[in-house]
C-alpha positions in Angstrom: -17.4 -22.6 25.4 -17.2 -26.0 23.5 -13.6 -25.7 22.3 -10.9 -28.0 23.3 -7.8 -26.8 24.8 -6.0 -27.8 21.6 -8.4 -25.7 19.4 -8.0 -22.8 21.6 -4.2 -23.0 21.3 -4.0 -23.2 17.6 -6.6 -20.4 17.5 -4.2 -18.3 19.7 -1.4 -19.4 17.5 -3.1 -18.4 14.1 -4.3 -14.9 15.7 -0.6 -14.3 16.6 0.5 -15.2 13.3 -1.9 -13.0 11.6 -0.8 -10.0 14.0 2.8 -11.0 13.4 2.3 -10.8 9.5 0.3 -7.5 10.0 3.2 -6.0 11.9 5.9 -7.2 9.3 3.9 -5.6 6.7 3.7 -2.3 8.4 7.4 -2.4 9.5 8.5 -3.1 5.9 6.3 -0.1 4.8 8.0 2.1 7.3 11.4 0.8 6.1 10.5 1.4 2.4 9.2 4.8 3.3 12.3 5.9 5.3 14.5 4.5 2.5 12.6 6.5 0.0 12.6 9.8 1.9 16.5 9.4 2.6 17.0 8.5 -1.0 15.0 11.7 -2.1 16.7 13.8 0.3 20.1 12.8 -0.8 19.1 13.3 -4.4 17.9 16.8 -3.5 21.0 17.7 -1.6 23.3 16.5 -4.3 21.3 18.5 -6.7 21.3 21.5 -4.6 25.0 21.4 -4.1 25.6 21.3 -8.0 23.6 24.3 -8.5 25.5 26.0 -5.9 28.8 25.0 -7.4 27.6 26.5 -10.7 26.9 29.8 -8.7 30.1 29.6 -7.0 32.3 28.9 -9.9 31.0 32.3 -11.7 29.3 30.6 -14.5 27.0 33.3 -15.3 25.6 31.8 -18.4 23.8 29.0 -16.2 22.4 31.7 -13.7 19.0 32.4 -15.9 18.6 28.5 -16.3 19.1 27.8 -12.6 15.4 28.5 -11.5 13.9 26.3 -14.1 16.6 23.7 -13.9 16.0 23.4 -10.1 12.0 23.3 -10.6 12.1 20.9 -13.0 14.5 18.6 -11.0 12.4 19.3 -8.0 9.2 18.3 -9.9 10.9 15.0 -11.1 11.8 14.1 -7.5 8.3 15.0 -6.0 6.8 12.9 -8.8 9.1 9.8 -8.0 8.4 10.3 -4.3 4.7 10.6 -4.7 4.3 7.9 -7.1 6.5 5.4 -4.8 4.8 6.5 -1.6 1.4 5.6 -3.1 2.7 2.4 -4.2 3.9 1.5 -0.7 1.0 2.6 1.1 -1.3 0.8 -1.5 0.6 -2.5 -0.6 0.1 -1.9 2.8 -3.6 -1.3 2.7 -3.7 -4.6 0.9 -1.8 -6.5 3.6 -4.3 -4.8 6.2 -7.2 -6.1 4.5 -5.8 -9.7 3.8 -4.8 -9.5 7.6 -8.2 -8.6 8.9 -10.0 -11.4 6.5 -7.6 -13.9 7.9 -8.2 -13.0 11.5 -12.0 -13.2 10.9 -11.6 -16.6 9.2 -9.7 -17.6 12.6 -12.8 -16.3 14.7 -15.2 -18.1 12.3 -13.4 -21.4 12.5 -13.6 -21.2 16.5 -17.3 -20.5 16.2 -17.7 -23.6 13.7 -16.0 -25.7 16.1 -18.2 -24.6 18.9 -21.5 -25.1 16.8 -20.0 -28.7 15.7 -19.7 -29.9 19.5 -22.9 -28.2 20.3 -24.9 -30.0 17.6 -23.3 -33.2 18.7 -24.8 -33.0 22.1 -28.0 -31.1 21.5 -31.4 -32.4 20.8 -32.4 -32.4 16.9 -34.2 -29.2 17.4 -31.5 -27.4 18.5 -29.2 -28.9 15.8 -31.6 -27.4 13.3 -31.1 -24.1 14.6 -27.2 -24.6 14.9 -27.0 -25.7 11.5 -28.9 -22.7 10.3 -26.4 -20.4 12.3 -23.5 -22.2 10.7 -25.1 -21.9 7.2 -25.5 -18.3 7.9 -22.0 -17.8 8.9 -20.5 -19.6 6.1 -22.6 -16.9 4.0 -21.3 -14.2 6.1 -17.8 -15.4 5.4 -18.1 -15.7 1.6 -19.6 -12.0 1.7 -16.5 -10.8 3.7 -14.4 -12.6 1.1 -16.0 -11.0 -1.6 -15.8 -7.6 0.1 -12.2 -8.0 1.0 -11.6 -8.7 -2.9 -13.6 -5.4 -3.9 -11.6 -3.5 -1.5 -8.2 -4.8 -2.8 -9.6 -4.1 -6.2 -10.4 -0.6 -5.2 -6.9 -0.1 -3.7 -5.2 -1.5 -7.0 -7.7 0.9 -9.0 -6.7 3.9 -6.7 -3.0 2.9 -7.2 -3.4 2.8 -10.9 -5.2 6.1 -11.0 -2.6 7.8 -8.9 0.2 6.4 -11.3 -1.6 7.8 -14.3 -1.9 11.2 -12.4 1.7 11.2 -11.8 2.5 10.2 -15.3 0.3 12.9 -16.6 2.4 15.4 -14.4 5.4 13.9 -16.1 3.9 14.3 -19.6 3.5 18.1 -18.8 7.4 18.3 -18.0 8.9 18.3 -21.5 6.5 21.4 -22.4 8.2 23.3 -19.4 11.6 21.9 -20.0 11.6 23.3 -23.5 11.9 26.9 -22.0 15.6 26.9 -21.1 16.3 25.8 -24.7 14.4 28.9 -26.2 16.9 31.0 -23.7 19.9 29.3 -25.0 18.9 30.0 -28.6 18.3 33.7 -27.8 21.9 34.0 -26.1 23.4 32.5 -29.1 21.9 34.9 -31.6 22.8 38.0 -29.6 
C-alpha cells in the first residue's frame, strides 16, 4: 500500500470518529425511545388510576362515559407515541446515512492518497490510467453524495407523511369525542 503511517493513523482516527458518532446517535435514539415509552406508561397509569378512582368513589353518572373517555385518552397517547417514535427513528436513519457517507469518504481519501503516490512513481502510461481511476472515484463519490441526499429527503418525506397520517387520526378524534356529550344531554333531559 502507498500510504504513510501518518495517513493510516488519520484514517483510523476518522473511521473511529465516524463509528463513535453513529454509536452516539443510536444511544441517543434508544434513550429518547426509553424516555418516551416510560412517559407514555406513566401517563397511562395515571389516567387508569383516575378512572378506577371514579369507579371506586361510586360516581355512577361517569360510568357510561368511562369506556369512551378511556378509549379517547388511549388514542391520544398512542398517536403521540407513534408520532414521536417515527420522529426519533427518522433522525436515527438520517444519522446512519450521514455516517455511512462519511465512512466511505475516509476510504476514498485513502485510495486518493494511494493513487497520488503511485502516480508520482509510475511511468506516464500508468499515470494516465491512475488519473482515470481517480476521476472515476470522484464521480462515484459525487453520486454517493447525491444518493445520500436523496435518501435523507426520502426519510424526511416519510416522516412528513407519517406525521400527516397521525394528524389525520387526531382530526378524526373530535367526531368521536362528541359522543359522550350527546349522552350527557340525554341524561339531563330525563
